[in-house]
Structures are given as C-alpha cells and as structure tokens.
Short mmCIF file of C-alpha atoms in Angstrom, two decimals:
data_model
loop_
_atom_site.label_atom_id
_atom_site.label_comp_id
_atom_site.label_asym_id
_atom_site.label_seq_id
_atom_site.Cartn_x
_atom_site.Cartn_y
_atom_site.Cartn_z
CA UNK K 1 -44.11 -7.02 38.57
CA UNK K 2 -44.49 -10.82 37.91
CA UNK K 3 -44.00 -12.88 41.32
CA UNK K 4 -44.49 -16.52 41.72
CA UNK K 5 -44.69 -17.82 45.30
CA UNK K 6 -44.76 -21.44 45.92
CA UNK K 7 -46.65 -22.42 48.71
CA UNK K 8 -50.18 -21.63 49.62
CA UNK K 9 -49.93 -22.24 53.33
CA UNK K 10 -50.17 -19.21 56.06
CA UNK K 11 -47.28 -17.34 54.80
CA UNK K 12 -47.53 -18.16 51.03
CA UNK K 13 -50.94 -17.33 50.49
CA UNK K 14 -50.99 -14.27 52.63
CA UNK K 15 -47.99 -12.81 50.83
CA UNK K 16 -49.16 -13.84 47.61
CA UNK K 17 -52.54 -11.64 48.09
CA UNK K 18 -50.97 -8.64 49.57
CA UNK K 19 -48.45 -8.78 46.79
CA UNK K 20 -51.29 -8.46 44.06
CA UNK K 21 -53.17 -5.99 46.43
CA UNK K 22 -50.90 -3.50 45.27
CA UNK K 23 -50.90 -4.30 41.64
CA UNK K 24 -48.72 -7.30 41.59
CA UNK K 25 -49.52 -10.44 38.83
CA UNK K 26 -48.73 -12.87 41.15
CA UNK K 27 -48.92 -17.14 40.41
CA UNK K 28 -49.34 -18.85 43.97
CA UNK K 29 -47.97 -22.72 43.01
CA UNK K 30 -48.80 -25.34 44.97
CA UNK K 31 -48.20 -29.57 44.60
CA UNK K 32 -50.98 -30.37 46.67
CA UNK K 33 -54.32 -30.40 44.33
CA UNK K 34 -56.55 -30.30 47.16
CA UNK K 35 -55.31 -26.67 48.31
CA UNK K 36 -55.78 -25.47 44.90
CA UNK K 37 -59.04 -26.35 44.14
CA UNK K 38 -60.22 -24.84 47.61
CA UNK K 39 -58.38 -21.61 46.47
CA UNK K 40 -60.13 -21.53 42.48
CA UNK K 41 -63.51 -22.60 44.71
CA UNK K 42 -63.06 -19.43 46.08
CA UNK K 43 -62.63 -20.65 49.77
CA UNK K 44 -59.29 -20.78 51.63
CA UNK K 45 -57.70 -23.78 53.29
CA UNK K 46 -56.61 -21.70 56.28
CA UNK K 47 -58.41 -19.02 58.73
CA UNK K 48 -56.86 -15.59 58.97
CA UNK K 49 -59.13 -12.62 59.19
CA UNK K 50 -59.82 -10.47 56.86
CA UNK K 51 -57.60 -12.68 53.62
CA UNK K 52 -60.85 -13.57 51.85
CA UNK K 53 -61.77 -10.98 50.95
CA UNK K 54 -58.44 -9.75 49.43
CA UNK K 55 -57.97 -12.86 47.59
CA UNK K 56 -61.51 -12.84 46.41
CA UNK K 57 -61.17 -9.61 45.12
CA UNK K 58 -57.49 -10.07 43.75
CA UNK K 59 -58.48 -12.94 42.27
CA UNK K 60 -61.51 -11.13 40.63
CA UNK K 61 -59.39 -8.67 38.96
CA UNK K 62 -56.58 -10.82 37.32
CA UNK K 63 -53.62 -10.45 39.52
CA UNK K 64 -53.74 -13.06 41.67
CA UNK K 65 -53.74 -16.63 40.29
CA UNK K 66 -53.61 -20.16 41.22
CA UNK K 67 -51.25 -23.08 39.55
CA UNK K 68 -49.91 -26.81 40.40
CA UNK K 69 -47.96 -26.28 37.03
CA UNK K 70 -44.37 -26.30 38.42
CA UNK K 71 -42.82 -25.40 35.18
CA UNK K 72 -45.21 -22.39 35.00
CA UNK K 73 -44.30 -21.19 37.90
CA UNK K 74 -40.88 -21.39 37.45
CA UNK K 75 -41.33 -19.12 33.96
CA UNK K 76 -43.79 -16.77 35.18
CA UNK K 77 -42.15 -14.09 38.42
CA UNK K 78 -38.81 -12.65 38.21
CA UNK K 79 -38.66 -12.61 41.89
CA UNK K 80 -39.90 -16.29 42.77
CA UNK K 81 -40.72 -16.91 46.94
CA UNK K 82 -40.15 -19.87 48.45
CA UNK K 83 -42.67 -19.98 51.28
CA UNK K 84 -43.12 -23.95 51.86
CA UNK K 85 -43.05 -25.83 55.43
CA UNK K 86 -40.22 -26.65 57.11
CA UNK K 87 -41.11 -28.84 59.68
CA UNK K 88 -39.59 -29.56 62.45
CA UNK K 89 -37.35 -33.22 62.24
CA UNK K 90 -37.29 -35.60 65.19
CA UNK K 91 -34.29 -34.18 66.25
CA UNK K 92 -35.37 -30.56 66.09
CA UNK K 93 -33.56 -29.32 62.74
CA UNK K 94 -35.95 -28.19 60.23
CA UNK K 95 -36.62 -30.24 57.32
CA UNK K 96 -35.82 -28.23 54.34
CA UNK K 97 -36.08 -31.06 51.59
CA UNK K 98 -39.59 -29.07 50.51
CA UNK K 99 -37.22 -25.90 50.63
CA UNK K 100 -34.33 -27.68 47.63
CA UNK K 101 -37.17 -29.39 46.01
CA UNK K 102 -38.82 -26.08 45.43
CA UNK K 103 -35.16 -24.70 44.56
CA UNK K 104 -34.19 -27.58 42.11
CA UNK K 105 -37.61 -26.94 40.42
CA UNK K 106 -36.45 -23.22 39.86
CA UNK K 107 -33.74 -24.95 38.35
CA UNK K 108 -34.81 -26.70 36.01
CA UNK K 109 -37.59 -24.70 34.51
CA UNK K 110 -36.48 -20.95 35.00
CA UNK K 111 -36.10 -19.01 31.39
CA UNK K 112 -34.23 -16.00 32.31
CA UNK K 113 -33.06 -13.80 35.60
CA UNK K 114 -34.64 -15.21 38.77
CA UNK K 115 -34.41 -13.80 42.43
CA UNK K 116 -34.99 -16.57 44.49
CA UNK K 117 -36.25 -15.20 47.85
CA UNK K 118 -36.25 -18.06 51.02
CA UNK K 119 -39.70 -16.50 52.73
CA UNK K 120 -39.81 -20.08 54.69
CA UNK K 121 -38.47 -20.13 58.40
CA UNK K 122 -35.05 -22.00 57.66
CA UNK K 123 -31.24 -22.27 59.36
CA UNK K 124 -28.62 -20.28 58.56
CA UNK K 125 -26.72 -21.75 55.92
CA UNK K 126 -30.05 -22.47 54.05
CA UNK K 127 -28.94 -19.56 51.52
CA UNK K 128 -26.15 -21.91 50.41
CA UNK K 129 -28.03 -25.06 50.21
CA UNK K 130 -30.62 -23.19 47.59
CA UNK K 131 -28.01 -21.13 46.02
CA UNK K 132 -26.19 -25.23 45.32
CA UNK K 133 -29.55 -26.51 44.58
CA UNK K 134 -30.57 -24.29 41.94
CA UNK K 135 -26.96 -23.99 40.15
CA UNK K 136 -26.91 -28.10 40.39
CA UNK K 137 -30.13 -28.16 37.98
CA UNK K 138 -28.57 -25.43 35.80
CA UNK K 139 -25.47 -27.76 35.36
CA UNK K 140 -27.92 -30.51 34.28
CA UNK K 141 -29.25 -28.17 31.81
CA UNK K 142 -25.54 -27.12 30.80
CA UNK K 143 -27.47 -23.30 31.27
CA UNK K 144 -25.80 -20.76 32.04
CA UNK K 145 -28.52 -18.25 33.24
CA UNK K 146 -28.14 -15.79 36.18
CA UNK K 147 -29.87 -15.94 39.55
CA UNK K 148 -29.30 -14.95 43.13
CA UNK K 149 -30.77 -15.94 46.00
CA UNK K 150 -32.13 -13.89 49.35
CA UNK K 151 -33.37 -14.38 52.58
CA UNK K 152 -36.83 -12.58 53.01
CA UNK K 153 -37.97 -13.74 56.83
CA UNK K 154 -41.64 -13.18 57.60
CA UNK K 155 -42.61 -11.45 61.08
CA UNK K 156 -46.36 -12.34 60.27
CA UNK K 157 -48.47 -12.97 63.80
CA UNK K 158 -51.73 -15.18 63.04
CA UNK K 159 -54.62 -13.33 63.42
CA UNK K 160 -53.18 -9.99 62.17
CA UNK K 161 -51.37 -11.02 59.37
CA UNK K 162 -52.54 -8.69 56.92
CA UNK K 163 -51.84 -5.98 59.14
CA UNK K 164 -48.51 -7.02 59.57
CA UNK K 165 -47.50 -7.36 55.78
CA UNK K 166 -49.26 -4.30 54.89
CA UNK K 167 -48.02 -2.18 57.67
CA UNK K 168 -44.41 -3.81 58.51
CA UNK K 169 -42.17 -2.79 61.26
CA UNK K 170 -39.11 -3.81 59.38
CA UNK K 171 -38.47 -5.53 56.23
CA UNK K 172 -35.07 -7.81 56.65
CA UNK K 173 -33.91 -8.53 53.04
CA UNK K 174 -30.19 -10.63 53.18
CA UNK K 175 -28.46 -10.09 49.99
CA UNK K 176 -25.12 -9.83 48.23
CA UNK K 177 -26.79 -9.18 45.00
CA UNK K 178 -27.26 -5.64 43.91
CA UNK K 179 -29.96 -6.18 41.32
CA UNK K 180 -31.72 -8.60 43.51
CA UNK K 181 -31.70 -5.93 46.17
CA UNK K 182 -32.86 -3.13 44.08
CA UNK K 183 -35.93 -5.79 42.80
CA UNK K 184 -36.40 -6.12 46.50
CA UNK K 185 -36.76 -2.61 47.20
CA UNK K 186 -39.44 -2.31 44.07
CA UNK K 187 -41.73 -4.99 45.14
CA UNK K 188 -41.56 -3.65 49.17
CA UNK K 189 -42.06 0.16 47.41
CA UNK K 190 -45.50 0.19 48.26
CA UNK K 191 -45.16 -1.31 52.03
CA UNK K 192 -42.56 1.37 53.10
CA UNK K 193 -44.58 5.09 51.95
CA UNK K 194 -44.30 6.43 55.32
CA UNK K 195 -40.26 5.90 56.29
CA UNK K 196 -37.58 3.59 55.37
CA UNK K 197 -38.40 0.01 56.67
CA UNK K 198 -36.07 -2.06 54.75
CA UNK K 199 -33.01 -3.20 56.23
CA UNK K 200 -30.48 -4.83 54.11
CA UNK K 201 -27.74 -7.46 55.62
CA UNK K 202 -25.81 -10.50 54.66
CA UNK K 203 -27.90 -13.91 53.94
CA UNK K 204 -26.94 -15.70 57.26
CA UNK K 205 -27.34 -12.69 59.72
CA UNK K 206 -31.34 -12.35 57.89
CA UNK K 207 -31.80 -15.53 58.64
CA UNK K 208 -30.60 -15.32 61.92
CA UNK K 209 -32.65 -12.63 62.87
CA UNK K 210 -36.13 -14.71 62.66
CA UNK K 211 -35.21 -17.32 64.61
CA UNK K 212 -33.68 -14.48 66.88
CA UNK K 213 -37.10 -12.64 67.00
CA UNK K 214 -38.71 -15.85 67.76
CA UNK K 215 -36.79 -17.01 70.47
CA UNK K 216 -36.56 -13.97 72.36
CA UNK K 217 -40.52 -13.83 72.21
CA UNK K 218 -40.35 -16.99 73.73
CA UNK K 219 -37.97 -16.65 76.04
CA UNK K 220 -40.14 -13.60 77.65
CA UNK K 221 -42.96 -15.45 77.52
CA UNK K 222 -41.01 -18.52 79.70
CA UNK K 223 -39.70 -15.72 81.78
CA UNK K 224 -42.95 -14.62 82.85
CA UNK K 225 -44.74 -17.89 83.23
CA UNK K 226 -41.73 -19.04 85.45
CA UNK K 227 -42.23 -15.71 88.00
CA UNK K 228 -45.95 -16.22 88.18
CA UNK K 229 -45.42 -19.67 89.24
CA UNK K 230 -43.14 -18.23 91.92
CA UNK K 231 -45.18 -15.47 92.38
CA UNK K 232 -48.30 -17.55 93.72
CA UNK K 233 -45.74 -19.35 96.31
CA UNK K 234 -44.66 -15.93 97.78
CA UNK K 235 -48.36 -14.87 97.66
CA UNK K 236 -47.49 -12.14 94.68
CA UNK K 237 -49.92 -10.94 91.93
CA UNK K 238 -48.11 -11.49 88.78
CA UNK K 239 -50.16 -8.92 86.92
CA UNK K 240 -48.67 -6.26 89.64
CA UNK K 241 -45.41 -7.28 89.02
CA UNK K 242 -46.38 -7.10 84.96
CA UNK K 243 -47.12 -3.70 85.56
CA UNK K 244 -44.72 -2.81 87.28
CA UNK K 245 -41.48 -4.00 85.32
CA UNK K 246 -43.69 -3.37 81.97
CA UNK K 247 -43.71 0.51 83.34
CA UNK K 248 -39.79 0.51 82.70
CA UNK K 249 -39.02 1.85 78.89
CA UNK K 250 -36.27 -0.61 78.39
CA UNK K 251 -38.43 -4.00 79.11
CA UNK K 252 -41.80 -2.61 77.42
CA UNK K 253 -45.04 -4.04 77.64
CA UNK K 254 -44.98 -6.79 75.29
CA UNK K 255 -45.09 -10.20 75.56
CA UNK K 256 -45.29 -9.99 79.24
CA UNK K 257 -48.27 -11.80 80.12
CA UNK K 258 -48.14 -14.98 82.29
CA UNK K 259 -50.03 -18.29 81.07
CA UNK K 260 -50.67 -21.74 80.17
CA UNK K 261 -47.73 -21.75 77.51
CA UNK K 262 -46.80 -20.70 73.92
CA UNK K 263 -47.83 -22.72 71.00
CA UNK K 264 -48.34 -22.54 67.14
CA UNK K 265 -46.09 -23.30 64.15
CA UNK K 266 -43.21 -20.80 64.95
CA UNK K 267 -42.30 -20.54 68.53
CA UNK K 268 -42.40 -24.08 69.41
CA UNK K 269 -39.91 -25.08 66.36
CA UNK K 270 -37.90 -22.19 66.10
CA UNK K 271 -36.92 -22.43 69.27
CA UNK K 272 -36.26 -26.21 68.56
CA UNK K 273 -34.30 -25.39 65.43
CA UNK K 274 -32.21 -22.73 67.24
CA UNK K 275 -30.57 -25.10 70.17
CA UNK K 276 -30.20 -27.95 67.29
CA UNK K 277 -27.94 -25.27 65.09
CA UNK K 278 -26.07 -24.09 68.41
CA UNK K 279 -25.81 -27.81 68.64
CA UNK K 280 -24.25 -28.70 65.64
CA UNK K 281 -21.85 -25.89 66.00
CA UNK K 282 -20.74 -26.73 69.35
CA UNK K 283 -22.74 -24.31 71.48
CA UNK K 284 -24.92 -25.06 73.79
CA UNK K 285 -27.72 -22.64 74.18
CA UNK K 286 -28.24 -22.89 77.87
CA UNK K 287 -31.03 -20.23 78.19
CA UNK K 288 -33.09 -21.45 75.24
CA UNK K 289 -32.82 -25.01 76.41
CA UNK K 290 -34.65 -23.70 79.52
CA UNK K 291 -37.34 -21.49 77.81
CA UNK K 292 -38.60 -25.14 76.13
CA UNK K 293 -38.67 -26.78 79.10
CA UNK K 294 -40.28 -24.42 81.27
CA UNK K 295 -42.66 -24.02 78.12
CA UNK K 296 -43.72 -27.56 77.86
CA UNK K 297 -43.99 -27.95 81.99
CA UNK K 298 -46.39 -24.74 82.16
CA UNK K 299 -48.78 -26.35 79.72
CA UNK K 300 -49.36 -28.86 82.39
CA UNK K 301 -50.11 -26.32 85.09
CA UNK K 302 -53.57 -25.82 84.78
CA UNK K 303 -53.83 -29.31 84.99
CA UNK K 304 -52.24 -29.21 88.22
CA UNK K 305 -54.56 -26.81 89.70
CA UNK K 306 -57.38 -29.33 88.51
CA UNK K 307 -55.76 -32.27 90.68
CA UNK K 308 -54.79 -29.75 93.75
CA UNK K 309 -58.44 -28.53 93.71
CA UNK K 310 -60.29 -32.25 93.01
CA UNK K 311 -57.83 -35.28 93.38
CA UNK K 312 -55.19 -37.02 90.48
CA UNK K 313 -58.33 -39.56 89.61
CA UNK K 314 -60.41 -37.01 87.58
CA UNK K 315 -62.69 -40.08 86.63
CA UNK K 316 -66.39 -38.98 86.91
CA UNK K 317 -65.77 -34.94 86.62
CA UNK K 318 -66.76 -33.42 83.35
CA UNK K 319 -65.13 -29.76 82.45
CA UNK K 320 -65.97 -27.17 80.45
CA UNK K 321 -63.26 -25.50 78.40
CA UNK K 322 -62.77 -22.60 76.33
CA UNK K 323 -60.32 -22.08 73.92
CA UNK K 324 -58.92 -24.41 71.69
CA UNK K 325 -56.48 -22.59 69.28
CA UNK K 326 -53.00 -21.53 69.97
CA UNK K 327 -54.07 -17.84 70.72
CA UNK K 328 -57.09 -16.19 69.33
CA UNK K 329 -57.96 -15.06 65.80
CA UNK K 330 -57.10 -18.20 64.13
CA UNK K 331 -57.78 -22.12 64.15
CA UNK K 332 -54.00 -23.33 64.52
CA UNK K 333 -53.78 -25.72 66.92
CA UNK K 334 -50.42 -26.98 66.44
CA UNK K 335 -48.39 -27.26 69.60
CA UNK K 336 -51.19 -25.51 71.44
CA UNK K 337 -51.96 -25.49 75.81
CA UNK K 338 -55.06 -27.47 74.99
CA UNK K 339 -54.12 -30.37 73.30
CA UNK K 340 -51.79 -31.48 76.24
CA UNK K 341 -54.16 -30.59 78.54
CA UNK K 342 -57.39 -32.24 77.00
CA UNK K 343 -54.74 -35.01 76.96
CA UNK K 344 -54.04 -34.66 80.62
CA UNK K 345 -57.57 -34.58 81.29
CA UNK K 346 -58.26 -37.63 79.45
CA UNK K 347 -55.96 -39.92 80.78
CA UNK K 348 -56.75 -39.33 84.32
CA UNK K 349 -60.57 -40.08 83.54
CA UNK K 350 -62.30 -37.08 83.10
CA UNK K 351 -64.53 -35.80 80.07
CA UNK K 352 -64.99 -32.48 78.43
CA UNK K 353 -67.24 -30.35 76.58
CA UNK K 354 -65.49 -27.89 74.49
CA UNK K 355 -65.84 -24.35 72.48
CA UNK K 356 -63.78 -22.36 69.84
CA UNK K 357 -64.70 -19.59 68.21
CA UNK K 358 -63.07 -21.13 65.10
CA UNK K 359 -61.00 -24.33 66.05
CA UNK K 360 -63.74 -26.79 66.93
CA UNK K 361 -63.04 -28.26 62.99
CA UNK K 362 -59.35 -28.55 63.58
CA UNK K 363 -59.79 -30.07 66.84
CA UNK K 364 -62.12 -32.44 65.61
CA UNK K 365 -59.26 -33.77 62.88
CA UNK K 366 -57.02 -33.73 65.65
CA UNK K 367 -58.88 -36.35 67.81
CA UNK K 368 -61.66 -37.82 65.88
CA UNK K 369 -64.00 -39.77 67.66
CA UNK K 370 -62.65 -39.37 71.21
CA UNK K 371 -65.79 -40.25 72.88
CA UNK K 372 -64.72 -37.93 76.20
CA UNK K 373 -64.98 -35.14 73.89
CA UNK K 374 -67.90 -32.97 72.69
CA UNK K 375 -68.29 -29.84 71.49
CA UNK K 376 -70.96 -27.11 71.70
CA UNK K 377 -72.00 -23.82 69.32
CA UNK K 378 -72.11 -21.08 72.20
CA UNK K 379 -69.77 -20.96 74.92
CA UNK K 380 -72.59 -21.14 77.72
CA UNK K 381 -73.70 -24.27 76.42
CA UNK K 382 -70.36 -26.11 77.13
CA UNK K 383 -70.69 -25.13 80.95
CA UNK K 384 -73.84 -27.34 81.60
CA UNK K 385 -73.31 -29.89 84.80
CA UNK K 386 -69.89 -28.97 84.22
CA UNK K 387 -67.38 -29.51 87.82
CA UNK K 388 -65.49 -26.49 86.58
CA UNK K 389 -64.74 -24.21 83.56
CA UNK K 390 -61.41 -24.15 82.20
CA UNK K 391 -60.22 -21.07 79.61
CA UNK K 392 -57.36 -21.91 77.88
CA UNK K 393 -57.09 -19.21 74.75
CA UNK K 394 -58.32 -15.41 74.91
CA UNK K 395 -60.70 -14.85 72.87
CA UNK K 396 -62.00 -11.50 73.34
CA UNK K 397 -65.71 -13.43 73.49
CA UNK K 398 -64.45 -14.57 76.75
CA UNK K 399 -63.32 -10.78 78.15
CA UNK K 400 -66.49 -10.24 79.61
CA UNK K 401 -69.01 -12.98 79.97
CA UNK K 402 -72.83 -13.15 82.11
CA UNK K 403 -71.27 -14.39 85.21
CA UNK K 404 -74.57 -14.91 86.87
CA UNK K 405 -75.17 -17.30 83.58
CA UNK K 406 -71.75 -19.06 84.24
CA UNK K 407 -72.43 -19.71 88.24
CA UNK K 408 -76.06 -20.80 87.53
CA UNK K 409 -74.96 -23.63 84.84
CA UNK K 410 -71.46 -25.29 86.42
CA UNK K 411 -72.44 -27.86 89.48
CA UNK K 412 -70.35 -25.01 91.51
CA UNK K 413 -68.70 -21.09 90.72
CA UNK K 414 -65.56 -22.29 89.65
CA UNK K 415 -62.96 -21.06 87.26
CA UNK K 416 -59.26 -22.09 85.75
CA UNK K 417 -58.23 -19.13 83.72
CA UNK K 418 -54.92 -20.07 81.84
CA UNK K 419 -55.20 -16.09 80.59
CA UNK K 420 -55.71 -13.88 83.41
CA UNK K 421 -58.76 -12.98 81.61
CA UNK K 422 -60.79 -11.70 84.86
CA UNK K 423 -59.98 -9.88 88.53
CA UNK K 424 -59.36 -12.37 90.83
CA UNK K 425 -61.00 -9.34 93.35
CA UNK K 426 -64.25 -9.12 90.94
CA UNK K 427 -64.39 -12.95 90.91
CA UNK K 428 -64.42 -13.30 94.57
CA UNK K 429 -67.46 -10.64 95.16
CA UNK K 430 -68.90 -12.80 92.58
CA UNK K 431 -68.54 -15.57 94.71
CA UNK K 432 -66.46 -17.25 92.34
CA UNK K 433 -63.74 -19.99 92.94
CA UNK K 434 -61.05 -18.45 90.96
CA UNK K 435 -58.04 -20.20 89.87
CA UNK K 436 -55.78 -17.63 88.00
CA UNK K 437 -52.31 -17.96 86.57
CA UNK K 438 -49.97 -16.55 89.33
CA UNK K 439 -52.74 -14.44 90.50
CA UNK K 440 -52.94 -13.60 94.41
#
C-alpha cells in the first residue's frame, strides 16, 4: 500500500520505516530541509536503537522514501499520517497549528480517496478540527472528493520503539468510517499475526485514551516518588514497599519505581494538555494537578540531599554526574531530572563534569558554553576530584560499576543515586556514603 507520513520526528520516522519493513511504499514529508538531507545522507536526526538500520535498508530497497514536496505527498498514500509536533502552548494546550497546516495541505493537493490518520498526540476534538480543515481546502477547490479522518495514537516508549510498533499491545484506531477502518486493518495486517490487537472506537474516546495512558503512567510514577519521600521520614525502604504492593496482581509491577522525576516529550505535556482540556470544560482534574506538581518538586530532591549533606552555598564543590537523558536508550533531554538539577547546581555555585552514553551532544545545544560544565568520554573520567557522584538516568552502564575505581577517584565514597541503581546494604560494606531515593 502507498502511505505518506508527514513528519520525520520520533514518531514519523519510526512509523514510516516499520511501515515499509513490511512491504509498504511509504513517502516520509517533511518542511524542514535540514531533516531531509540528514535522512537521503543516510544518517538520522534522532537516536533510537536499532532504526538505522531499518531505514538504511528500507531505503535501499525502494520502499521507503524521503520528500519536502508537499503536493507529492499529498498525491502519493491513500492512507496519509499526520505525525507532526504538537507542542505544548504557554498555557498547557497543545499547539496543533502544525496539525491543520498539515491537514489543509491534504486539502489542497489530494487527487482521490484519502484516510487521514492523526498519529500526533492531540485533544479530543482534534478529529473535528482536521476533518473542517481538510473539507475547508476542498471548498476552495469547489472538489468534491471523499476523505475521512481517524485517530491512530502511538504507545511508542523511546528506546524500544521498534519493538513497540512491531510487536504492539493494542492498536487504538477511532473511526466512523467503514472503508477507512477496513484500510486500517490492512496496513496493521502484518503487526497483529499472533491475535487480534486492534481495537476500534469513536474518534474522541481514541484520542482520549493516549493522553489517558499517559497520565496514568505518570500519575504512578508521582505516586511512588511521593511514598519514598515519606518512606525515608518513617525510616522505610521504598524498594520493600515496591515489592511488596508490586506482588499484588491488580497493581503489577510497572512503573513502580521511585526517583528523581519523569521527563521527555510525552509525560510532561500530556499531562499538561489533559488538566488544560478538563479546564476548558469545567473540570478540574484535582489528581493530575498534583501528579505535576509533585513531579516538578521531586526533580529538585536530589538537589536537596546535596545541600542537607554539604551546605545551600555549593560554591567551590565540583560533582560528577551521570545521566543526562530523560531515561536511557535515547538522547531526549526535553523536560528531563538533569537539566533542573545541573540548573540547581549552577546557581548555588557549584561545577560539574558530566557523562551520557548518548546525550552529551544534546546537552551541549542545550547549554552551550556554560563554563561550569564539562563533559568526559568514559564515565570514570567524570569522577576525578569530584565532592560526590550524582546518577541521574539508568543506564544499564551504570548497573554495575568498579566501585573500588569510583572510591579511589571522588575526594570521598560518596553517592546520590536518583535510580536506586545499587543496595544501600552493598554500598555501606563498601564503605560508601550512599544517598538513595527513599532508601533506608
């Protein structure tokens, strides 16, 4: 089948090369020239693991193809995805005027039968607002041509990506149309061998559901963070008390892990987005009101630890910290722990030599020439004359490091894990100063 998908960011260009992995001719558009250029170069503009190679070799054999030709793209897929940012307004709402500009393009340039699928995170109601954009340019036209329009959410987790549109748990498609949903079946085919993944609904309830998904992955995430705060006041171990609600079938064991925060491009805005539609509908969503701000005060808590442990002037005290992305397996660094606390850091004096697996280029756009920041090519080379060492995203690097290496180059054994990474009983034989995230 012929799919266009406009966008080349995380989702576009990851659904655009699975798409032609399974025999797909799919046209990934994009306005931006840059992106493109990477893309025919035969690099990517974004780290996930593992999508080189499919788009190298996609790209090899025909079926996966690169355009800033909007009316191109409009004529080339049937089934055209609409996986552009939405960014998140100063209020909160999403900006979806990338969203109607791609939809007015459809518009104007389609040639036949289009299924116009919203893959972008957007409100409910967005269904409309395309469904009006693309019939206003069809007016202009005086054209008369068919179309319908579906909600497609993504569930794609950075770092696994592939994985996760490859092997799906579900497949939300929100639809009225039936020829649009029997496309939508066709092009998922391939994705759903095993069993029945696809779950069709309304528009509004599919788009719904991913800010749904998102916030209550959040809100577990808050949950946790907020008992292992309490949890070092009574003199609990948080990771006991993981276990042992985890242990009961109807909480699970996801998402249960106490830390510095949540970060990225979903959680942070979704969450946003969510209490500004309750909002504008006259609800007020108490509970996810609560999961922000507990979010934003935990990324300040490892700072906290720093001051307890030294004093609020940090000036003269160099750290070491590891971890720069969001969470591991990718270079996002949008909304992430360590940008506030690098910030934190900063403004009460102190300097910092940093490592990232895969971040240290994005972090290095993100602050430019801070002169209290370096950054080192192994991880035991940022803990030289450092005060303390400060982990901040899990890499699995980090799981089980020379200890003997890391108490012989900091000025003295000491440790703020934002990520539980290490036993808090193992660090003290070590004779380690251990600083753990509700850890006893």
């Amino acid at each position: 089948m012929k799919v266009t998908v406009i966008g080349t960011g995380y989702v576009g260009l990851v659904s655009g090369a699975c798409l032609a992995d399974v025999g797909n001719e799919v046209l990934c558009l994009d306005i931006d020239p840059a992106k493109i250029q990477t893309l025919e170069s035969g690099a990517l503009p974004i780290h996930e693991p593992g999508l080189l190679e499919v788009v190298q070799r996609n790209v090899a054999a025909g079926r996966l193809t690169f355009t800033t030709d909007i009316e191109r793209g409009a004529r080339h897929g049937v089934i055209q995805f609409i996986a552009v940012g939405t960014p998140p307004d100063e209020d909160g709402s999403a900006d979806l005027q990338y969203v109607l500009a791609a939809a007015r393009n459809i518009g104007r340039y389609m040639d036949g039968y289009r299924v116009v699928v919203d893959k972008s995170t957007v409100p409910v109601g967005t269904g409309d607002k395309v469904k009006a954009a693309i019939g206003t340019a069809l007016q202009a036209r005086k054209s008369g041509l068919d179309f319908a329009v579906v909600s497609n959410p993504e569930f794609l987790k950075e770092g696994a990506a592939l994985d996760d549109f490859m092997r799906p748990d579900r497949i939300i498609v929100g639809a009225e149309d039936e020829r649009a949903i029997e496309l939508m079946r066709e092009i998922y085919a391939p994705f759903q061998r095993n069993h029945e993944k696809l779950l069709v609904m309304d528009v509004k309830s599919a788009e719904l559901t991913k800010y749904a998904a998102n916030a209550m992955l959040a809100t577990r995430i808050s949950f946790m963070n907020e008992l292992a705060n309490l949890a070092e006041t009574l003199g609990a171990d948080i990771e006991l008390v993981r276990q042992g609600i985890g242990s009961d079938p109807r909480i699970g064991w996801h998402f249960l892990y106490a830390g510095c925060g949540y970060g990225g491009s979903c959680f942070p805005k979704d969450v946003k987005a969510l209490v500004r539609t309750g909002r504008e509908h006259a609800h007020n969503l108490l509970l996810l009101n609560a999961v922000e701000e507990a979010n934003e005060a935990q990324k300040h808590r490892l700072v906290e630890k720093i001051v307890a442990r030294f004093d609020a002037d940090l000036g003269g005290r160099h750290f070491a910290l590891w971890g720069l992305a969001f969470k591991p397996n990718t270079d996002d660094m949008r909304e992430a722990p360590s940008r506030v606390i690098l910030h934190e850091l900063f403004r009460r004096g102190a300097t910092v030599t940093a490592y990232d697996p895969v971040a240290m280029d994005e972090a290095r756009r993100i602050f430019g020439d801070e002169p209290r920041l370096t950054y080192v090519s192994r991880p035991l080379d940022a803990l030289r004359a450092a005060d303390a060492l400060i982990i901040v995203t899990e890499w699995k690097e980090f799981r089980s490091p020379d200890f003997d290496a890391i108490r012989a180059a900091l000025k003295q054994p000491l440790i703020f894990d934002g990520r539980n990474m290490y036993d808090p009983a193992v660090m003290r034989r070590l004779g380690i100063d251990y600083h753990g995230m509700g850890r006893r």
